[in-house]
Amino acid sequence: MKIVLASSSPYRRELLSRFNLPFDVVNPDIDESPRLNETAKEISVRLAREKAVHVTPHYGNSLIIGSDTTAECEGRIIEKPMIHSQAVSQLKFLSGNLVKFYTSLCLLNTETQALHQCVVDFEVKYKVLTEKRIESYLLKEQPYNCVGSIKSEGLGIILLEYIKGEDPTALIGLPLMKLSEMLQKEGVTFE
């Protein structure tokens, strides 16, 4: 079966390539706007599934992977900042705070319609950040397309006090431990 990653994220593409399996990448091009009264976790679950389902009509006999990461802090949903000024504001808000990250994963078999879904939670404690450190970090790494304005797999790790979670790849955007289990249930081998 063909493996298809329904994502425009270069981080997810890099993570999936670690499996050394051939796969296609397609931008699911869906509306990722939160719905009224939706929690960060609910957004993540819905979007992971919508991404996989949206590309299904174009791929028969395939395993479609959808994934989404959201976060929340003090009841506020944390999104990708997209621009420098938003990242500065976001890091000032997150400074010294505990942030809950949710990475949802969906694997859909287009032949059997079997659907596997899970959410991997992470707690991330940001250090107290000075304006100088925020500016320096953002200019070096430019994590504007990253939830929480941080790349934990890169220089962003210096901004964090601790990380608690099961699978470090989930925080980057694709929980490989859970994905490998799902793929194996669908007959994919890694030998």
Short mmCIF file of N, CA and C in Angstrom, two decimals:
data_model
loop_
_atom_site.label_atom_id
_atom_site.label_comp_id
_atom_site.label_asym_id
_atom_site.label_seq_id
_atom_site.Cartn_x
_atom_site.Cartn_y
_atom_site.Cartn_z
N MET A 1 0.83 -1.19 0.00
CA MET A 1 0.00 0.00 0.00
C MET A 1 0.87 1.25 0.00
N LYS A 2 0.39 2.26 -0.66
CA LYS A 2 1.09 3.54 -0.69
C LYS A 2 0.88 4.25 0.64
N ILE A 3 1.91 4.92 1.14
CA ILE A 3 1.81 5.75 2.34
C ILE A 3 1.79 7.20 1.89
N VAL A 4 0.83 7.95 2.43
CA VAL A 4 0.65 9.35 2.03
C VAL A 4 0.59 10.21 3.29
N LEU A 5 1.44 11.22 3.32
CA LEU A 5 1.43 12.18 4.41
C LEU A 5 0.61 13.39 3.99
N ALA A 6 -0.51 13.61 4.65
CA ALA A 6 -1.39 14.74 4.34
C ALA A 6 -0.94 15.93 5.19
N SER A 7 0.07 16.63 4.70
CA SER A 7 0.66 17.72 5.48
C SER A 7 1.51 18.62 4.60
N SER A 8 1.53 19.89 4.94
CA SER A 8 2.43 20.82 4.27
C SER A 8 3.65 21.11 5.13
N SER A 9 3.76 20.44 6.28
CA SER A 9 4.84 20.70 7.24
C SER A 9 6.15 20.03 6.82
N PRO A 10 7.22 20.83 6.70
CA PRO A 10 8.52 20.22 6.41
C PRO A 10 9.02 19.39 7.60
N TYR A 11 8.58 19.72 8.79
CA TYR A 11 9.00 18.98 9.99
C TYR A 11 8.40 17.59 9.99
N ARG A 12 7.14 17.48 9.64
CA ARG A 12 6.50 16.16 9.57
C ARG A 12 7.11 15.32 8.45
N ARG A 13 7.40 15.95 7.34
CA ARG A 13 8.03 15.24 6.21
C ARG A 13 9.38 14.66 6.65
N GLU A 14 10.18 15.48 7.34
CA GLU A 14 11.49 15.00 7.80
C GLU A 14 11.33 13.87 8.80
N LEU A 15 10.39 13.99 9.71
CA LEU A 15 10.18 12.94 10.71
C LEU A 15 9.77 11.63 10.04
N LEU A 16 8.82 11.67 9.13
CA LEU A 16 8.37 10.45 8.47
C LEU A 16 9.49 9.80 7.66
N SER A 17 10.38 10.59 7.11
CA SER A 17 11.49 10.03 6.32
C SER A 17 12.42 9.18 7.17
N ARG A 18 12.37 9.34 8.48
CA ARG A 18 13.22 8.53 9.38
C ARG A 18 12.88 7.04 9.30
N PHE A 19 11.67 6.72 8.87
CA PHE A 19 11.27 5.32 8.75
C PHE A 19 11.88 4.63 7.53
N ASN A 20 12.49 5.39 6.63
CA ASN A 20 13.07 4.84 5.40
C ASN A 20 12.05 4.04 4.59
N LEU A 21 10.83 4.56 4.54
CA LEU A 21 9.77 3.97 3.72
C LEU A 21 9.40 4.98 2.64
N PRO A 22 9.07 4.52 1.45
CA PRO A 22 8.63 5.48 0.43
C PRO A 22 7.26 6.06 0.80
N PHE A 23 7.09 7.35 0.56
CA PHE A 23 5.80 7.97 0.84
C PHE A 23 5.62 9.20 -0.04
N ASP A 24 4.35 9.54 -0.27
CA ASP A 24 3.99 10.75 -0.99
C ASP A 24 3.59 11.81 0.04
N VAL A 25 3.71 13.06 -0.36
CA VAL A 25 3.29 14.17 0.49
C VAL A 25 2.29 15.00 -0.29
N VAL A 26 1.18 15.33 0.35
CA VAL A 26 0.18 16.17 -0.29
C VAL A 26 -0.32 17.19 0.72
N ASN A 27 -0.48 18.42 0.26
CA ASN A 27 -1.01 19.47 1.12
C ASN A 27 -2.52 19.28 1.22
N PRO A 28 -3.06 19.04 2.44
CA PRO A 28 -4.49 18.80 2.56
C PRO A 28 -5.34 20.05 2.32
N ASP A 29 -4.74 21.22 2.46
CA ASP A 29 -5.39 22.49 2.16
C ASP A 29 -6.79 22.58 2.78
N ILE A 30 -6.84 22.47 4.09
CA ILE A 30 -8.12 22.58 4.81
C ILE A 30 -8.13 23.86 5.64
N ASP A 31 -9.29 24.28 6.05
CA ASP A 31 -9.45 25.43 6.94
C ASP A 31 -9.12 24.97 8.36
N GLU A 32 -8.08 25.54 8.95
CA GLU A 32 -7.64 25.13 10.28
C GLU A 32 -8.16 26.05 11.39
N SER A 33 -9.12 26.88 11.07
CA SER A 33 -9.67 27.81 12.06
C SER A 33 -10.38 27.04 13.17
N PRO A 34 -10.17 27.47 14.43
CA PRO A 34 -10.90 26.83 15.54
C PRO A 34 -12.40 27.08 15.41
N ARG A 35 -13.17 26.13 15.90
CA ARG A 35 -14.61 26.28 15.95
C ARG A 35 -15.01 26.85 17.31
N LEU A 36 -16.20 27.37 17.39
CA LEU A 36 -16.70 27.99 18.61
C LEU A 36 -16.63 27.00 19.78
N ASN A 37 -16.04 27.44 20.88
CA ASN A 37 -15.93 26.67 22.13
C ASN A 37 -15.10 25.39 22.02
N GLU A 38 -14.31 25.25 20.98
CA GLU A 38 -13.48 24.07 20.80
C GLU A 38 -12.21 24.22 21.64
N THR A 39 -11.82 23.18 22.34
CA THR A 39 -10.58 23.21 23.12
C THR A 39 -9.40 22.94 22.20
N ALA A 40 -8.20 23.22 22.69
CA ALA A 40 -6.99 22.96 21.90
C ALA A 40 -6.90 21.49 21.53
N LYS A 41 -7.18 20.62 22.47
CA LYS A 41 -7.12 19.18 22.20
C LYS A 41 -8.15 18.77 21.15
N GLU A 42 -9.36 19.29 21.25
CA GLU A 42 -10.40 18.97 20.27
C GLU A 42 -10.03 19.46 18.88
N ILE A 43 -9.41 20.63 18.81
CA ILE A 43 -8.96 21.16 17.51
C ILE A 43 -7.95 20.21 16.89
N SER A 44 -6.99 19.79 17.69
CA SER A 44 -5.94 18.90 17.21
C SER A 44 -6.51 17.59 16.67
N VAL A 45 -7.42 16.98 17.41
CA VAL A 45 -8.03 15.71 16.99
C VAL A 45 -8.82 15.90 15.69
N ARG A 46 -9.63 16.94 15.64
CA ARG A 46 -10.45 17.20 14.45
C ARG A 46 -9.58 17.44 13.22
N LEU A 47 -8.56 18.28 13.36
CA LEU A 47 -7.74 18.62 12.20
C LEU A 47 -6.92 17.44 11.69
N ALA A 48 -6.40 16.62 12.59
CA ALA A 48 -5.65 15.44 12.14
C ALA A 48 -6.54 14.55 11.28
N ARG A 49 -7.77 14.35 11.74
CA ARG A 49 -8.70 13.50 10.98
C ARG A 49 -9.12 14.17 9.67
N GLU A 50 -9.44 15.46 9.72
CA GLU A 50 -9.86 16.17 8.51
C GLU A 50 -8.76 16.16 7.44
N LYS A 51 -7.52 16.30 7.87
CA LYS A 51 -6.42 16.28 6.90
C LYS A 51 -6.37 14.94 6.17
N ALA A 52 -6.47 13.84 6.94
CA ALA A 52 -6.43 12.51 6.33
C ALA A 52 -7.63 12.28 5.42
N VAL A 53 -8.81 12.61 5.90
CA VAL A 53 -10.03 12.37 5.13
C VAL A 53 -10.08 13.22 3.87
N HIS A 54 -9.59 14.44 3.95
CA HIS A 54 -9.66 15.37 2.82
C HIS A 54 -8.92 14.87 1.57
N VAL A 55 -7.82 14.18 1.76
CA VAL A 55 -7.05 13.72 0.60
C VAL A 55 -7.42 12.31 0.15
N THR A 56 -8.27 11.64 0.91
CA THR A 56 -8.65 10.26 0.61
C THR A 56 -9.17 10.04 -0.81
N PRO A 57 -10.04 10.92 -1.34
CA PRO A 57 -10.57 10.65 -2.70
C PRO A 57 -9.49 10.56 -3.78
N HIS A 58 -8.32 11.08 -3.53
CA HIS A 58 -7.25 11.09 -4.54
C HIS A 58 -6.30 9.89 -4.42
N TYR A 59 -6.49 9.07 -3.38
CA TYR A 59 -5.56 7.97 -3.14
C TYR A 59 -6.30 6.69 -2.78
N GLY A 60 -6.39 5.77 -3.75
CA GLY A 60 -6.92 4.45 -3.46
C GLY A 60 -5.81 3.56 -2.95
N ASN A 61 -6.17 2.51 -2.24
CA ASN A 61 -5.20 1.53 -1.74
C ASN A 61 -4.02 2.22 -1.03
N SER A 62 -4.35 3.12 -0.12
CA SER A 62 -3.30 3.90 0.56
C SER A 62 -3.55 3.99 2.05
N LEU A 63 -2.48 4.30 2.74
CA LEU A 63 -2.54 4.63 4.16
C LEU A 63 -2.26 6.12 4.26
N ILE A 64 -3.27 6.88 4.68
CA ILE A 64 -3.16 8.33 4.75
C ILE A 64 -2.87 8.75 6.17
N ILE A 65 -1.85 9.58 6.36
CA ILE A 65 -1.45 10.06 7.68
C ILE A 65 -1.84 11.53 7.81
N GLY A 66 -2.61 11.83 8.84
CA GLY A 66 -2.92 13.21 9.19
C GLY A 66 -2.43 13.48 10.60
N SER A 67 -1.90 14.66 10.84
CA SER A 67 -1.41 15.00 12.17
C SER A 67 -1.59 16.50 12.39
N ASP A 68 -1.78 16.88 13.64
CA ASP A 68 -1.91 18.29 13.97
C ASP A 68 -1.45 18.52 15.40
N THR A 69 -0.81 19.66 15.61
CA THR A 69 -0.35 20.04 16.95
C THR A 69 -0.99 21.35 17.36
N THR A 70 -1.52 21.37 18.57
CA THR A 70 -2.04 22.60 19.17
C THR A 70 -1.49 22.69 20.59
N ALA A 71 -1.72 23.82 21.20
CA ALA A 71 -1.26 24.00 22.59
C ALA A 71 -2.21 24.95 23.30
N GLU A 72 -2.12 24.93 24.63
CA GLU A 72 -2.89 25.87 25.42
C GLU A 72 -2.10 26.25 26.67
N CYS A 73 -2.35 27.47 27.10
CA CYS A 73 -1.69 27.99 28.30
C CYS A 73 -2.68 28.94 28.98
N GLU A 74 -2.93 28.67 30.23
CA GLU A 74 -3.85 29.50 31.02
C GLU A 74 -5.19 29.69 30.31
N GLY A 75 -5.71 28.61 29.72
CA GLY A 75 -7.00 28.65 29.06
C GLY A 75 -7.00 29.29 27.68
N ARG A 76 -5.84 29.69 27.20
CA ARG A 76 -5.73 30.34 25.90
C ARG A 76 -5.12 29.38 24.89
N ILE A 77 -5.72 29.28 23.71
CA ILE A 77 -5.19 28.43 22.64
C ILE A 77 -3.98 29.12 22.03
N ILE A 78 -2.90 28.36 21.90
CA ILE A 78 -1.65 28.88 21.35
C ILE A 78 -1.52 28.36 19.92
N GLU A 79 -1.35 29.28 18.98
CA GLU A 79 -1.26 28.90 17.57
C GLU A 79 0.12 29.24 17.01
N LYS A 80 0.31 28.98 15.74
CA LYS A 80 1.54 29.38 15.06
C LYS A 80 1.54 30.90 14.97
N PRO A 81 2.64 31.55 15.30
CA PRO A 81 2.65 33.01 15.29
C PRO A 81 2.67 33.61 13.87
N MET A 82 3.29 32.94 12.94
CA MET A 82 3.39 33.32 11.53
C MET A 82 4.30 34.53 11.26
N ILE A 83 4.34 35.52 12.14
CA ILE A 83 5.20 36.69 11.92
C ILE A 83 5.97 37.01 13.20
N HIS A 84 7.04 37.76 13.03
CA HIS A 84 7.96 38.07 14.14
C HIS A 84 7.25 38.74 15.32
N SER A 85 6.47 39.75 15.07
CA SER A 85 5.83 40.48 16.17
C SER A 85 4.90 39.58 16.98
N GLN A 86 4.20 38.68 16.31
CA GLN A 86 3.32 37.73 17.02
C GLN A 86 4.15 36.75 17.84
N ALA A 87 5.29 36.32 17.31
CA ALA A 87 6.16 35.39 18.05
C ALA A 87 6.71 36.06 19.30
N VAL A 88 7.08 37.34 19.20
CA VAL A 88 7.56 38.08 20.36
C VAL A 88 6.47 38.12 21.42
N SER A 89 5.27 38.49 21.03
CA SER A 89 4.14 38.55 21.98
C SER A 89 3.86 37.19 22.59
N GLN A 90 3.90 36.16 21.76
CA GLN A 90 3.62 34.82 22.25
C GLN A 90 4.67 34.36 23.27
N LEU A 91 5.94 34.57 22.96
CA LEU A 91 6.99 34.15 23.90
C LEU A 91 6.95 34.96 25.19
N LYS A 92 6.59 36.22 25.12
CA LYS A 92 6.42 37.02 26.34
C LYS A 92 5.31 36.43 27.20
N PHE A 93 4.22 36.04 26.57
CA PHE A 93 3.10 35.44 27.30
C PHE A 93 3.48 34.08 27.89
N LEU A 94 4.22 33.28 27.14
CA LEU A 94 4.59 31.93 27.58
C LEU A 94 5.74 31.92 28.57
N SER A 95 6.47 33.00 28.67
CA SER A 95 7.62 33.11 29.57
C SER A 95 7.24 32.71 31.00
N GLY A 96 7.94 31.71 31.54
CA GLY A 96 7.71 31.25 32.91
C GLY A 96 6.48 30.39 33.08
N ASN A 97 5.77 30.09 32.01
CA ASN A 97 4.52 29.34 32.11
C ASN A 97 4.64 27.89 31.68
N LEU A 98 3.68 27.11 32.16
CA LEU A 98 3.53 25.72 31.76
C LEU A 98 2.56 25.68 30.58
N VAL A 99 2.94 25.01 29.51
CA VAL A 99 2.13 24.94 28.30
C VAL A 99 1.83 23.48 28.01
N LYS A 100 0.56 23.17 27.70
CA LYS A 100 0.15 21.82 27.31
C LYS A 100 0.09 21.76 25.79
N PHE A 101 0.86 20.86 25.21
CA PHE A 101 0.85 20.62 23.77
C PHE A 101 0.09 19.33 23.49
N TYR A 102 -0.66 19.32 22.39
CA TYR A 102 -1.41 18.14 21.97
C TYR A 102 -1.07 17.86 20.52
N THR A 103 -0.52 16.68 20.25
CA THR A 103 -0.29 16.28 18.87
C THR A 103 -1.18 15.09 18.59
N SER A 104 -2.11 15.28 17.67
CA SER A 104 -3.02 14.21 17.28
C SER A 104 -2.51 13.56 16.01
N LEU A 105 -2.79 12.27 15.93
CA LEU A 105 -2.36 11.47 14.80
C LEU A 105 -3.55 10.66 14.30
N CYS A 106 -3.70 10.60 12.99
CA CYS A 106 -4.76 9.81 12.37
C CYS A 106 -4.15 9.01 11.22
N LEU A 107 -4.42 7.73 11.19
CA LEU A 107 -4.00 6.89 10.07
C LEU A 107 -5.26 6.26 9.49
N LEU A 108 -5.50 6.51 8.21
CA LEU A 108 -6.71 6.04 7.53
C LEU A 108 -6.34 5.12 6.38
N ASN A 109 -6.88 3.90 6.40
CA ASN A 109 -6.70 2.95 5.32
C ASN A 109 -7.83 3.19 4.32
N THR A 110 -7.50 3.64 3.11
CA THR A 110 -8.54 4.01 2.14
C THR A 110 -9.28 2.80 1.57
N GLU A 111 -8.69 1.61 1.68
CA GLU A 111 -9.36 0.41 1.18
C GLU A 111 -10.37 -0.13 2.18
N THR A 112 -9.98 -0.26 3.46
CA THR A 112 -10.85 -0.87 4.46
C THR A 112 -11.61 0.17 5.28
N GLN A 113 -11.21 1.44 5.14
CA GLN A 113 -11.75 2.55 5.95
C GLN A 113 -11.40 2.43 7.43
N ALA A 114 -10.44 1.55 7.75
CA ALA A 114 -9.97 1.44 9.14
C ALA A 114 -9.33 2.77 9.53
N LEU A 115 -9.67 3.24 10.71
CA LEU A 115 -9.19 4.53 11.18
C LEU A 115 -8.54 4.35 12.54
N HIS A 116 -7.29 4.76 12.63
CA HIS A 116 -6.56 4.71 13.91
C HIS A 116 -6.33 6.16 14.32
N GLN A 117 -6.58 6.46 15.59
CA GLN A 117 -6.39 7.83 16.04
C GLN A 117 -5.88 7.85 17.48
N CYS A 118 -5.03 8.83 17.78
CA CYS A 118 -4.55 9.01 19.15
C CYS A 118 -4.11 10.46 19.34
N VAL A 119 -3.93 10.82 20.60
CA VAL A 119 -3.40 12.14 20.95
C VAL A 119 -2.24 11.92 21.91
N VAL A 120 -1.12 12.57 21.65
CA VAL A 120 0.03 12.51 22.54
C VAL A 120 0.15 13.88 23.21
N ASP A 121 0.06 13.88 24.54
CA ASP A 121 0.13 15.11 25.32
C ASP A 121 1.55 15.38 25.78
N PHE A 122 1.87 16.65 25.88
CA PHE A 122 3.17 17.09 26.38
C PHE A 122 2.97 18.26 27.31
N GLU A 123 3.75 18.30 28.37
CA GLU A 123 3.84 19.49 29.21
C GLU A 123 5.20 20.12 28.95
N VAL A 124 5.19 21.40 28.68
CA VAL A 124 6.43 22.12 28.43
C VAL A 124 6.46 23.34 29.34
N LYS A 125 7.51 23.43 30.12
CA LYS A 125 7.68 24.59 31.00
C LYS A 125 8.72 25.51 30.37
N TYR A 126 8.27 26.73 30.03
CA TYR A 126 9.16 27.74 29.47
C TYR A 126 9.93 28.42 30.61
N LYS A 127 11.19 28.72 30.37
CA LYS A 127 11.96 29.52 31.32
C LYS A 127 11.42 30.94 31.32
N VAL A 128 11.78 31.71 32.33
CA VAL A 128 11.48 33.14 32.31
C VAL A 128 12.41 33.75 31.26
N LEU A 129 11.83 34.42 30.28
CA LEU A 129 12.59 34.90 29.12
C LEU A 129 12.69 36.42 29.11
N THR A 130 13.88 36.90 28.89
CA THR A 130 14.07 38.35 28.75
C THR A 130 13.75 38.75 27.31
N GLU A 131 13.49 40.02 27.09
CA GLU A 131 13.24 40.50 25.73
C GLU A 131 14.46 40.25 24.85
N LYS A 132 15.64 40.43 25.41
CA LYS A 132 16.88 40.22 24.64
C LYS A 132 16.99 38.77 24.18
N ARG A 133 16.69 37.82 25.09
CA ARG A 133 16.78 36.41 24.73
C ARG A 133 15.73 36.06 23.68
N ILE A 134 14.53 36.59 23.83
CA ILE A 134 13.46 36.34 22.86
C ILE A 134 13.88 36.83 21.47
N GLU A 135 14.34 38.07 21.38
CA GLU A 135 14.76 38.63 20.10
C GLU A 135 15.91 37.85 19.48
N SER A 136 16.89 37.52 20.30
CA SER A 136 18.05 36.77 19.82
C SER A 136 17.63 35.42 19.26
N TYR A 137 16.79 34.72 20.02
CA TYR A 137 16.32 33.41 19.57
C TYR A 137 15.53 33.51 18.27
N LEU A 138 14.58 34.41 18.22
CA LEU A 138 13.73 34.53 17.04
C LEU A 138 14.52 34.90 15.79
N LEU A 139 15.51 35.75 15.93
CA LEU A 139 16.32 36.13 14.78
C LEU A 139 17.16 34.95 14.27
N LYS A 140 17.60 34.10 15.18
CA LYS A 140 18.42 32.95 14.78
C LYS A 140 17.60 31.81 14.19
N GLU A 141 16.45 31.52 14.79
CA GLU A 141 15.73 30.30 14.39
C GLU A 141 14.44 30.57 13.59
N GLN A 142 13.85 31.72 13.76
CA GLN A 142 12.64 32.10 13.03
C GLN A 142 11.57 31.01 13.04
N PRO A 143 11.09 30.62 14.21
CA PRO A 143 10.11 29.54 14.33
C PRO A 143 8.67 30.01 14.13
N TYR A 144 8.44 30.81 13.12
CA TYR A 144 7.14 31.45 12.94
C TYR A 144 6.04 30.49 12.51
N ASN A 145 6.42 29.32 11.99
CA ASN A 145 5.42 28.33 11.62
C ASN A 145 5.35 27.20 12.64
N CYS A 146 5.75 27.50 13.88
CA CYS A 146 5.75 26.51 14.95
C CYS A 146 4.83 26.95 16.09
N VAL A 147 3.95 26.05 16.52
CA VAL A 147 3.09 26.32 17.66
C VAL A 147 3.97 26.60 18.88
N GLY A 148 3.69 27.69 19.57
CA GLY A 148 4.47 28.05 20.75
C GLY A 148 5.74 28.80 20.43
N SER A 149 5.95 29.16 19.16
CA SER A 149 7.12 29.94 18.73
C SER A 149 8.44 29.30 19.12
N ILE A 150 8.50 27.98 19.01
CA ILE A 150 9.71 27.31 19.47
C ILE A 150 9.96 26.02 18.67
N LYS A 151 11.23 25.77 18.40
CA LYS A 151 11.66 24.51 17.81
C LYS A 151 12.44 23.77 18.88
N SER A 152 11.77 22.86 19.56
CA SER A 152 12.41 22.13 20.66
C SER A 152 13.54 21.24 20.17
N GLU A 153 13.50 20.86 18.89
CA GLU A 153 14.56 20.01 18.33
C GLU A 153 15.78 20.83 17.93
N GLY A 154 15.69 22.14 18.04
CA GLY A 154 16.79 23.02 17.67
C GLY A 154 17.21 23.89 18.84
N LEU A 155 17.55 25.12 18.53
CA LEU A 155 18.02 26.07 19.54
C LEU A 155 16.95 26.40 20.57
N GLY A 156 15.69 26.20 20.23
CA GLY A 156 14.59 26.49 21.15
C GLY A 156 14.68 25.76 22.47
N ILE A 157 15.41 24.68 22.50
CA ILE A 157 15.55 23.89 23.73
C ILE A 157 16.14 24.74 24.87
N ILE A 158 16.92 25.77 24.54
CA ILE A 158 17.53 26.59 25.59
C ILE A 158 16.50 27.49 26.27
N LEU A 159 15.32 27.62 25.68
CA LEU A 159 14.27 28.45 26.27
C LEU A 159 13.37 27.66 27.22
N LEU A 160 13.61 26.37 27.32
CA LEU A 160 12.72 25.50 28.08
C LEU A 160 13.36 25.03 29.38
N GLU A 161 12.53 24.98 30.42
CA GLU A 161 12.96 24.46 31.71
C GLU A 161 12.87 22.94 31.74
N TYR A 162 11.74 22.41 31.24
CA TYR A 162 11.60 20.96 31.11
C TYR A 162 10.49 20.61 30.12
N ILE A 163 10.54 19.34 29.70
CA ILE A 163 9.55 18.77 28.79
C ILE A 163 9.13 17.44 29.40
N LYS A 164 7.82 17.21 29.48
CA LYS A 164 7.30 15.93 29.96
C LYS A 164 6.38 15.35 28.90
N GLY A 165 6.73 14.15 28.42
CA GLY A 165 5.90 13.49 27.42
C GLY A 165 6.49 12.16 27.02
N GLU A 166 5.69 11.36 26.32
CA GLU A 166 6.10 10.00 25.96
C GLU A 166 7.03 9.91 24.76
N ASP A 167 6.80 10.76 23.77
CA ASP A 167 7.50 10.61 22.49
C ASP A 167 7.99 11.98 22.03
N PRO A 168 9.30 12.22 22.06
CA PRO A 168 9.82 13.54 21.70
C PRO A 168 9.47 13.98 20.28
N THR A 169 9.21 13.04 19.38
CA THR A 169 8.85 13.43 18.01
C THR A 169 7.44 14.03 17.95
N ALA A 170 6.63 13.74 18.94
CA ALA A 170 5.27 14.32 18.97
C ALA A 170 5.34 15.83 19.12
N LEU A 171 6.27 16.31 19.91
CA LEU A 171 6.40 17.75 20.13
C LEU A 171 6.86 18.45 18.84
N ILE A 172 7.57 17.75 17.98
CA ILE A 172 8.01 18.30 16.70
C ILE A 172 6.87 18.26 15.69
N GLY A 173 5.91 17.36 15.88
CA GLY A 173 4.73 17.37 15.02
C GLY A 173 4.23 16.04 14.49
N LEU A 174 4.96 14.95 14.72
CA LEU A 174 4.51 13.64 14.24
C LEU A 174 5.00 12.56 15.21
N PRO A 175 4.09 12.00 16.01
CA PRO A 175 4.50 11.01 17.02
C PRO A 175 4.88 9.67 16.37
N LEU A 176 6.16 9.49 16.13
CA LEU A 176 6.63 8.32 15.40
C LEU A 176 6.41 7.00 16.15
N MET A 177 6.46 7.03 17.46
CA MET A 177 6.26 5.79 18.21
C MET A 177 4.84 5.25 17.97
N LYS A 178 3.85 6.11 18.10
CA LYS A 178 2.45 5.70 17.87
C LYS A 178 2.22 5.40 16.39
N LEU A 179 2.82 6.20 15.52
CA LEU A 179 2.64 5.97 14.08
C LEU A 179 3.20 4.62 13.67
N SER A 180 4.35 4.24 14.20
CA SER A 180 4.93 2.94 13.84
C SER A 180 4.00 1.80 14.27
N GLU A 181 3.36 1.94 15.43
CA GLU A 181 2.41 0.92 15.89
C GLU A 181 1.21 0.84 14.95
N MET A 182 0.68 1.99 14.56
CA MET A 182 -0.47 2.03 13.66
C MET A 182 -0.13 1.42 12.30
N LEU A 183 1.02 1.79 11.76
CA LEU A 183 1.44 1.25 10.47
C LEU A 183 1.60 -0.26 10.52
N GLN A 184 2.18 -0.77 11.60
CA GLN A 184 2.36 -2.21 11.75
C GLN A 184 1.01 -2.91 11.81
N LYS A 185 0.02 -2.32 12.46
CA LYS A 185 -1.32 -2.91 12.51
C LYS A 185 -1.93 -2.99 11.13
N GLU A 186 -1.49 -2.12 10.22
CA GLU A 186 -1.97 -2.14 8.84
C GLU A 186 -1.04 -2.92 7.91
N GLY A 187 -0.12 -3.69 8.49
CA GLY A 187 0.70 -4.60 7.70
C GLY A 187 2.01 -4.04 7.19
N VAL A 188 2.37 -2.83 7.59
CA VAL A 188 3.64 -2.25 7.16
C VAL A 188 4.77 -2.86 7.99
N THR A 189 5.84 -3.28 7.33
CA THR A 189 7.00 -3.81 8.04
C THR A 189 8.18 -2.86 7.91
N PHE A 190 9.04 -2.88 8.89
CA PHE A 190 10.19 -1.99 8.92
C PHE A 190 11.51 -2.73 8.69
N GLU A 191 11.45 -4.00 8.31
CA GLU A 191 12.67 -4.78 8.08
C GLU A 191 13.21 -4.48 6.69
#
